PDB file of C-alpha atoms in Angstrom:
ATOM      1  CA  UNK A   1    -110.495  76.181 -85.574  1.00 54.00           C
ATOM      2  CA  UNK A   2    -113.521  77.865 -84.435  1.00 63.00           C
ATOM      3  CA  UNK A   3    -112.671  77.782 -80.887  1.00 69.00           C
ATOM      4  CA  UNK A   4    -112.226  81.013 -79.135  1.00 71.00           C
ATOM      5  CA  UNK A   5    -109.940  81.540 -76.190  1.00 73.00           C
ATOM      6  CA  UNK A   6    -110.988  82.727 -72.438  1.00 75.00           C
ATOM      7  CA  UNK A   7    -109.958  86.060 -71.552  1.00 84.00           C
ATOM      8  CA  UNK A   8    -110.367  87.612 -68.127  1.00 85.00           C
ATOM      9  CA  UNK A   9    -110.365  91.081 -67.852  1.00 89.00           C
ATOM     10  CA  UNK A  10    -110.166  92.438 -64.058  1.00 88.00           C
ATOM     11  CA  UNK A  11    -110.336  96.003 -62.795  1.00 90.00           C
ATOM     12  CA  UNK A  12    -109.054  95.025 -59.196  1.00 90.00           C
ATOM     13  CA  UNK A  13    -106.231  92.768 -57.985  1.00 84.00           C
ATOM     14  CA  UNK A  14    -105.478  91.751 -54.343  1.00 81.00           C
ATOM     15  CA  UNK A  15    -102.615  89.792 -52.945  1.00 73.00           C
ATOM     16  CA  UNK A  16    -103.770  86.690 -51.396  1.00 68.00           C
ATOM     17  CA  UNK A  17    -100.462  86.257 -49.401  1.00 62.00           C
ATOM     18  CA  UNK A  18     -98.376  88.619 -47.736  1.00 60.00           C
ATOM     19  CA  UNK A  19     -94.481  88.378 -47.421  1.00 64.00           C
ATOM     20  CA  UNK A  20     -93.160  88.300 -43.583  1.00 62.00           C
ATOM     21  CA  UNK A  21     -91.265  91.633 -44.473  1.00 60.00           C
ATOM     22  CA  UNK A  22     -94.413  93.432 -45.420  1.00 67.00           C
ATOM     23  CA  UNK A  23     -96.750  92.541 -42.526  1.00 71.00           C
ATOM     24  CA  UNK A  24     -97.623  95.678 -40.443  1.00 78.00           C
ATOM     25  CA  UNK A  25     -96.559  95.640 -36.680  1.00 81.00           C
ATOM     26  CA  UNK A  26     -98.768  97.571 -34.237  1.00 87.00           C
ATOM     27  CA  UNK A  27     -97.345  99.471 -31.356  1.00 89.00           C
ATOM     28  CA  UNK A  28     -98.344  96.648 -29.119  1.00 90.00           C
ATOM     29  CA  UNK A  29     -96.279  94.144 -31.246  1.00 86.00           C
ATOM     30  CA  UNK A  30     -93.130  96.375 -31.100  1.00 88.00           C
ATOM     31  CA  UNK A  31     -93.408  96.717 -27.403  1.00 90.00           C
ATOM     32  CA  UNK A  32     -93.601  92.824 -26.946  1.00 87.00           C
ATOM     33  CA  UNK A  33     -90.558  92.372 -29.324  1.00 86.00           C
ATOM     34  CA  UNK A  34     -88.764  94.681 -27.243  1.00 88.00           C
ATOM     35  CA  UNK A  35     -89.590  92.707 -24.335  1.00 87.00           C
ATOM     36  CA  UNK A  36     -88.445  89.446 -25.720  1.00 85.00           C
ATOM     37  CA  UNK A  37     -85.541  91.253 -26.770  1.00 85.00           C
ATOM     38  CA  UNK A  38     -84.244  91.788 -23.185  1.00 84.00           C
ATOM     39  CA  UNK A  39     -84.992  88.156 -22.169  1.00 84.00           C
ATOM     40  CA  UNK A  40     -82.314  85.405 -21.666  1.00 83.00           C
ATOM     41  CA  UNK A  41     -82.171  83.244 -24.944  1.00 82.00           C
ATOM     42  CA  UNK A  42     -83.341  80.401 -23.072  1.00 82.00           C
ATOM     43  CA  UNK A  43     -86.373  82.078 -21.457  1.00 86.00           C
ATOM     44  CA  UNK A  44     -86.987  83.715 -24.895  1.00 87.00           C
ATOM     45  CA  UNK A  45     -87.141  80.187 -26.653  1.00 87.00           C
ATOM     46  CA  UNK A  46     -89.697  78.878 -23.988  1.00 88.00           C
ATOM     47  CA  UNK A  47     -92.020  81.961 -24.237  1.00 88.00           C
ATOM     48  CA  UNK A  48     -92.129  81.816 -28.042  1.00 87.00           C
ATOM     49  CA  UNK A  49     -92.731  78.017 -28.100  1.00 89.00           C
ATOM     50  CA  UNK A  50     -95.529  78.274 -25.469  1.00 88.00           C
ATOM     51  CA  UNK A  51     -97.170  80.965 -27.760  1.00 88.00           C
ATOM     52  CA  UNK A  52     -98.026  78.093 -30.387  1.00 89.00           C
ATOM     53  CA  UNK A  53    -101.536  76.754 -29.541  1.00 87.00           C
ATOM     54  CA  UNK A  54    -101.681  78.140 -26.034  1.00 87.00           C
ATOM     55  CA  UNK A  55    -104.925  76.642 -25.267  1.00 88.00           C
ATOM     56  CA  UNK A  56    -103.177  73.036 -25.624  1.00 87.00           C
ATOM     57  CA  UNK A  57    -101.750  72.235 -22.248  1.00 87.00           C
ATOM     58  CA  UNK A  58     -98.059  70.468 -22.036  1.00 84.00           C
ATOM     59  CA  UNK A  59     -96.452  69.256 -25.038  1.00 87.00           C
ATOM     60  CA  UNK A  60     -93.568  71.682 -24.662  1.00 88.00           C
ATOM     61  CA  UNK A  61     -91.116  69.538 -26.653  1.00 91.00           C
ATOM     62  CA  UNK A  62     -93.655  69.298 -29.697  1.00 90.00           C
ATOM     63  CA  UNK A  63     -94.245  73.256 -29.496  1.00 91.00           C
ATOM     64  CA  UNK A  64     -90.476  74.012 -29.437  1.00 91.00           C
ATOM     65  CA  UNK A  65     -89.938  71.683 -32.454  1.00 91.00           C
ATOM     66  CA  UNK A  66     -92.803  73.409 -34.495  1.00 91.00           C
ATOM     67  CA  UNK A  67     -91.245  77.007 -33.387  1.00 91.00           C
ATOM     68  CA  UNK A  68     -87.859  75.554 -34.850  1.00 91.00           C
ATOM     69  CA  UNK A  69     -89.584  74.230 -38.072  1.00 90.00           C
ATOM     70  CA  UNK A  70     -91.242  77.680 -38.655  1.00 89.00           C
ATOM     71  CA  UNK A  71     -88.031  79.590 -38.187  1.00 88.00           C
ATOM     72  CA  UNK A  72     -86.357  77.169 -40.581  1.00 85.00           C
ATOM     73  CA  UNK A  73     -82.570  76.961 -40.976  1.00 84.00           C
ATOM     74  CA  UNK A  74     -79.741  78.496 -43.406  1.00 86.00           C
ATOM     75  CA  UNK A  75     -80.510  77.663 -47.121  1.00 83.00           C
ATOM     76  CA  UNK A  76     -77.272  77.666 -49.077  1.00 85.00           C
ATOM     77  CA  UNK A  77     -76.683  77.850 -52.757  1.00 83.00           C
ATOM     78  CA  UNK A  78     -73.065  76.760 -53.329  1.00 85.00           C
ATOM     79  CA  UNK A  79     -70.928  77.853 -56.256  1.00 87.00           C
ATOM     80  CA  UNK A  80     -70.886  74.452 -58.009  1.00 88.00           C
ATOM     81  CA  UNK A  81     -74.584  74.997 -58.130  1.00 80.00           C
ATOM     82  CA  UNK A  82     -75.508  72.580 -55.069  1.00 80.00           C
ATOM     83  CA  UNK A  83     -78.448  73.511 -53.231  1.00 78.00           C
ATOM     84  CA  UNK A  84     -78.793  72.926 -49.431  1.00 82.00           C
ATOM     85  CA  UNK A  85     -82.219  73.364 -48.166  1.00 83.00           C
ATOM     86  CA  UNK A  86     -83.082  75.245 -44.982  1.00 85.00           C
ATOM     87  CA  UNK A  87     -86.482  74.093 -44.248  1.00 86.00           C
ATOM     88  CA  UNK A  88     -87.253  71.479 -41.772  1.00 88.00           C
ATOM     89  CA  UNK A  89     -89.609  68.633 -41.908  1.00 89.00           C
ATOM     90  CA  UNK A  90     -91.522  67.686 -39.000  1.00 90.00           C
ATOM     91  CA  UNK A  91     -93.555  64.222 -38.372  1.00 90.00           C
ATOM     92  CA  UNK A  92     -95.742  63.915 -35.291  1.00 90.00           C
ATOM     93  CA  UNK A  93     -96.694  60.446 -34.341  1.00 90.00           C
ATOM     94  CA  UNK A  94     -98.977  59.601 -31.490  1.00 87.00           C
ATOM     95  CA  UNK A  95    -102.033  57.991 -30.164  1.00 86.00           C
ATOM     96  CA  UNK A  96    -105.564  59.390 -31.340  1.00 85.00           C
ATOM     97  CA  UNK A  97    -106.717  62.190 -29.277  1.00 84.00           C
ATOM     98  CA  UNK A  98    -103.352  63.777 -28.138  1.00 85.00           C
ATOM     99  CA  UNK A  99    -104.260  67.169 -30.084  1.00 86.00           C
ATOM    100  CA  UNK A 100    -101.914  66.253 -33.261  1.00 87.00           C
ATOM    101  CA  UNK A 101    -104.664  67.640 -35.543  1.00 88.00           C
ATOM    102  CA  UNK A 102    -105.053  70.947 -33.243  1.00 90.00           C
ATOM    103  CA  UNK A 103    -101.208  71.285 -33.523  1.00 90.00           C
ATOM    104  CA  UNK A 104    -101.537  71.543 -37.391  1.00 89.00           C
ATOM    105  CA  UNK A 105    -104.460  74.157 -37.215  1.00 90.00           C
ATOM    106  CA  UNK A 106    -102.277  76.281 -34.790  1.00 89.00           C
ATOM    107  CA  UNK A 107     -99.373  75.978 -37.068  1.00 89.00           C
ATOM    108  CA  UNK A 108    -101.756  77.277 -40.284  1.00 89.00           C
ATOM    109  CA  UNK A 109    -102.734  80.309 -38.135  1.00 88.00           C
ATOM    110  CA  UNK A 110     -99.202  81.117 -37.268  1.00 87.00           C
ATOM    111  CA  UNK A 111     -97.541  80.465 -40.555  1.00 86.00           C
ATOM    112  CA  UNK A 112     -97.867  83.385 -43.082  1.00 83.00           C
ATOM    113  CA  UNK A 113     -98.423  80.950 -45.804  1.00 84.00           C
ATOM    114  CA  UNK A 114     -99.627  77.411 -45.397  1.00 85.00           C
ATOM    115  CA  UNK A 115    -101.504  74.579 -47.133  1.00 87.00           C
ATOM    116  CA  UNK A 116    -103.637  71.989 -45.480  1.00 86.00           C
ATOM    117  CA  UNK A 117    -104.439  68.623 -46.832  1.00 85.00           C
ATOM    118  CA  UNK A 118    -105.110  65.126 -45.486  1.00 84.00           C
ATOM    119  CA  UNK A 119    -103.480  62.004 -46.444  1.00 80.00           C
ATOM    120  CA  UNK A 120    -106.403  60.168 -47.375  1.00 79.00           C
ATOM    121  CA  UNK A 121    -108.103  62.782 -49.618  1.00 74.00           C
ATOM    122  CA  UNK A 122    -104.418  63.496 -51.231  1.00 74.00           C
ATOM    123  CA  UNK A 123    -102.645  61.622 -54.191  1.00 77.00           C
ATOM    124  CA  UNK A 124     -99.020  62.240 -55.084  1.00 75.00           C
ATOM    125  CA  UNK A 125    -100.063  64.156 -58.060  1.00 77.00           C
ATOM    126  CA  UNK A 126    -102.271  66.415 -56.323  1.00 79.00           C
ATOM    127  CA  UNK A 127     -99.408  67.102 -53.508  1.00 81.00           C
ATOM    128  CA  UNK A 128     -96.922  67.878 -56.352  1.00 82.00           C
ATOM    129  CA  UNK A 129     -98.089  68.655 -60.033  1.00 82.00           C
ATOM    130  CA  UNK A 130    -100.719  67.348 -62.408  1.00 81.00           C
ATOM    131  CA  UNK A 131    -101.095  67.652 -66.075  1.00 81.00           C
ATOM    132  CA  UNK A 132    -104.676  68.263 -67.147  1.00 82.00           C
ATOM    133  CA  UNK A 133    -106.598  68.996 -70.499  1.00 81.00           C
ATOM    134  CA  UNK A 134    -107.927  72.544 -71.104  1.00 77.00           C
ATOM    135  CA  UNK A 135    -111.648  71.965 -71.889  1.00 77.00           C
ATOM    136  CA  UNK A 136    -111.653  75.158 -74.265  1.00 74.00           C
ATOM    137  CA  UNK A 137    -108.561  74.582 -76.392  1.00 75.00           C
ATOM    138  CA  UNK A 138    -107.849  71.005 -75.878  1.00 76.00           C
ATOM    139  CA  UNK A 139    -104.108  72.223 -74.753  1.00 79.00           C
ATOM    140  CA  UNK A 140    -102.321  70.093 -72.128  1.00 81.00           C
ATOM    141  CA  UNK A 141    -101.525  72.379 -69.108  1.00 81.00           C
ATOM    142  CA  UNK A 142     -99.872  71.986 -65.987  1.00 81.00           C
ATOM    143  CA  UNK A 143    -101.657  72.543 -62.585  1.00 81.00           C
ATOM    144  CA  UNK A 144     -99.503  73.300 -59.202  1.00 83.00           C
ATOM    145  CA  UNK A 145    -100.209  70.817 -56.320  1.00 83.00           C
ATOM    146  CA  UNK A 146    -100.074  71.551 -52.627  1.00 84.00           C
ATOM    147  CA  UNK A 147     -96.341  71.599 -52.278  1.00 85.00           C
ATOM    148  CA  UNK A 148     -95.654  73.846 -54.942  1.00 86.00           C
ATOM    149  CA  UNK A 149     -98.503  76.173 -53.992  1.00 85.00           C
ATOM    150  CA  UNK A 150     -96.890  76.228 -50.563  1.00 85.00           C
ATOM    151  CA  UNK A 151     -93.386  77.475 -51.927  1.00 84.00           C
ATOM    152  CA  UNK A 152     -91.674  79.435 -49.324  1.00 86.00           C
ATOM    153  CA  UNK A 153     -94.460  78.114 -46.695  1.00 86.00           C
ATOM    154  CA  UNK A 154     -95.517  75.124 -44.758  1.00 90.00           C
ATOM    155  CA  UNK A 155     -97.647  72.285 -45.911  1.00 90.00           C
ATOM    156  CA  UNK A 156     -99.797  70.462 -43.165  1.00 89.00           C
ATOM    157  CA  UNK A 157    -100.583  66.884 -43.615  1.00 89.00           C
ATOM    158  CA  UNK A 158    -102.939  65.274 -41.486  1.00 88.00           C
ATOM    159  CA  UNK A 159    -103.733  61.614 -41.467  1.00 86.00           C
ATOM    160  CA  UNK A 160    -100.378  60.790 -43.021  1.00 86.00           C
ATOM    161  CA  UNK A 161    -100.449  57.018 -42.368  1.00 84.00           C
ATOM    162  CA  UNK A 162    -103.686  56.515 -44.513  1.00 83.00           C
ATOM    163  CA  UNK A 163    -101.539  57.887 -47.571  1.00 83.00           C
ATOM    164  CA  UNK A 164    -100.607  55.181 -49.950  1.00 81.00           C
ATOM    165  CA  UNK A 165     -97.019  53.981 -50.479  1.00 80.00           C
ATOM    166  CA  UNK A 166     -96.807  54.968 -54.003  1.00 80.00           C
ATOM    167  CA  UNK A 167     -97.997  58.644 -53.269  1.00 79.00           C
ATOM    168  CA  UNK A 168     -95.842  58.927 -50.256  1.00 80.00           C
ATOM    169  CA  UNK A 169     -92.558  58.253 -52.371  1.00 80.00           C
ATOM    170  CA  UNK A 170     -93.946  60.719 -54.894  1.00 79.00           C
ATOM    171  CA  UNK A 171     -93.147  63.680 -52.389  1.00 82.00           C
ATOM    172  CA  UNK A 172     -89.604  62.567 -51.381  1.00 82.00           C
ATOM    173  CA  UNK A 173     -88.038  64.571 -54.212  1.00 79.00           C
ATOM    174  CA  UNK A 174     -89.935  67.565 -53.002  1.00 81.00           C
ATOM    175  CA  UNK A 175     -89.162  67.283 -49.502  1.00 84.00           C
ATOM    176  CA  UNK A 176     -85.174  66.792 -50.111  1.00 83.00           C
ATOM    177  CA  UNK A 177     -84.381  68.370 -53.395  1.00 81.00           C
ATOM    178  CA  UNK A 178     -87.345  71.063 -52.779  1.00 82.00           C
ATOM    179  CA  UNK A 179     -88.031  70.858 -56.678  1.00 82.00           C
ATOM    180  CA  UNK A 180     -90.912  68.842 -58.632  1.00 83.00           C
ATOM    181  CA  UNK A 181     -89.931  67.782 -61.902  1.00 82.00           C
ATOM    182  CA  UNK A 182     -92.779  66.876 -64.297  1.00 81.00           C
ATOM    183  CA  UNK A 183     -92.099  65.041 -67.668  1.00 80.00           C
ATOM    184  CA  UNK A 184     -95.204  63.914 -69.062  1.00 77.00           C
ATOM    185  CA  UNK A 185     -97.573  64.502 -72.360  1.00 73.00           C
ATOM    186  CA  UNK A 186     -94.687  66.418 -73.820  1.00 77.00           C
ATOM    187  CA  UNK A 187     -94.249  68.887 -71.003  1.00 80.00           C
ATOM    188  CA  UNK A 188     -90.956  68.599 -69.093  1.00 82.00           C
ATOM    189  CA  UNK A 189     -90.311  71.338 -66.352  1.00 82.00           C
ATOM    190  CA  UNK A 190     -89.041  71.727 -62.804  1.00 83.00           C
ATOM    191  CA  UNK A 191     -91.160  73.604 -60.470  1.00 84.00           C
ATOM    192  CA  UNK A 192     -89.969  75.032 -57.073  1.00 85.00           C
ATOM    193  CA  UNK A 193     -91.216  73.305 -53.835  1.00 84.00           C
ATOM    194  CA  UNK A 194     -89.233  75.057 -51.158  1.00 86.00           C
ATOM    195  CA  UNK A 195     -91.500  74.409 -48.227  1.00 87.00           C
ATOM    196  CA  UNK A 196     -91.633  72.527 -44.994  1.00 89.00           C
ATOM    197  CA  UNK A 197     -93.688  69.519 -44.476  1.00 89.00           C
ATOM    198  CA  UNK A 198     -95.608  69.073 -41.251  1.00 90.00           C
ATOM    199  CA  UNK A 199     -97.287  65.767 -41.097  1.00 90.00           C
ATOM    200  CA  UNK A 200     -99.255  63.901 -38.324  1.00 90.00           C
ATOM    201  CA  UNK A 201     -99.808  60.121 -38.291  1.00 89.00           C
ATOM    202  CA  UNK A 202    -101.059  57.528 -35.870  1.00 87.00           C
ATOM    203  CA  UNK A 203     -98.583  54.454 -35.248  1.00 86.00           C
ATOM    204  CA  UNK A 204     -99.218  51.296 -36.680  1.00 82.00           C
ATOM    205  CA  UNK A 205    -102.500  49.557 -35.980  1.00 77.00           C
ATOM    206  CA  UNK A 206    -103.899  52.964 -34.463  1.00 70.00           C
ATOM    207  CA  UNK A 207    -102.202  52.806 -31.207  1.00 71.00           C
ATOM    208  CA  UNK A 208     -99.032  52.188 -29.201  1.00 69.00           C
ATOM    209  CA  UNK A 209     -98.790  48.660 -27.846  1.00 66.00           C
TER     210      UNK A 209
END
């Protein structure tokens, strides 16, 4: 056909993300973990929650909710094939200027795998998956969205109220079933989207009444 396929030859490959179990711990980290181990469980929970965004004063309830979201629940796969998700989705609603975006950024620093996006600049296919055409071969291909790329991680969505209703409905399947099903252009597949959604939004009309 006169069309040549693109071939990439690499001499070095580096992992972009690291599993939590493979993250190195320094002697200082081990000492601090042992100090937490001897604390009371209520005090331990408070210390860990206050470690999230320490530069932001207050918001103790919000920080505890973020900590629980990062820890997650117990994922279960039943014998009949039913999948019960263990990830927790979190929505922050508040007036402008109450550090919602800073909470998102602090969560991204703590989480080992995180993907950030905004509601105004995101679409439904951008968050889930899209079918595109390869310019070289003309074949249809599947490109993963933010929720698929953040599998086993956290998706941070700022300005969630600016997202369109149709685009917001698109991510409901990924939030509940933790899969993204695509049936377009002869491509039918299901992608894993086992991630927590952390969104921040302003109330209706911008501020609370």
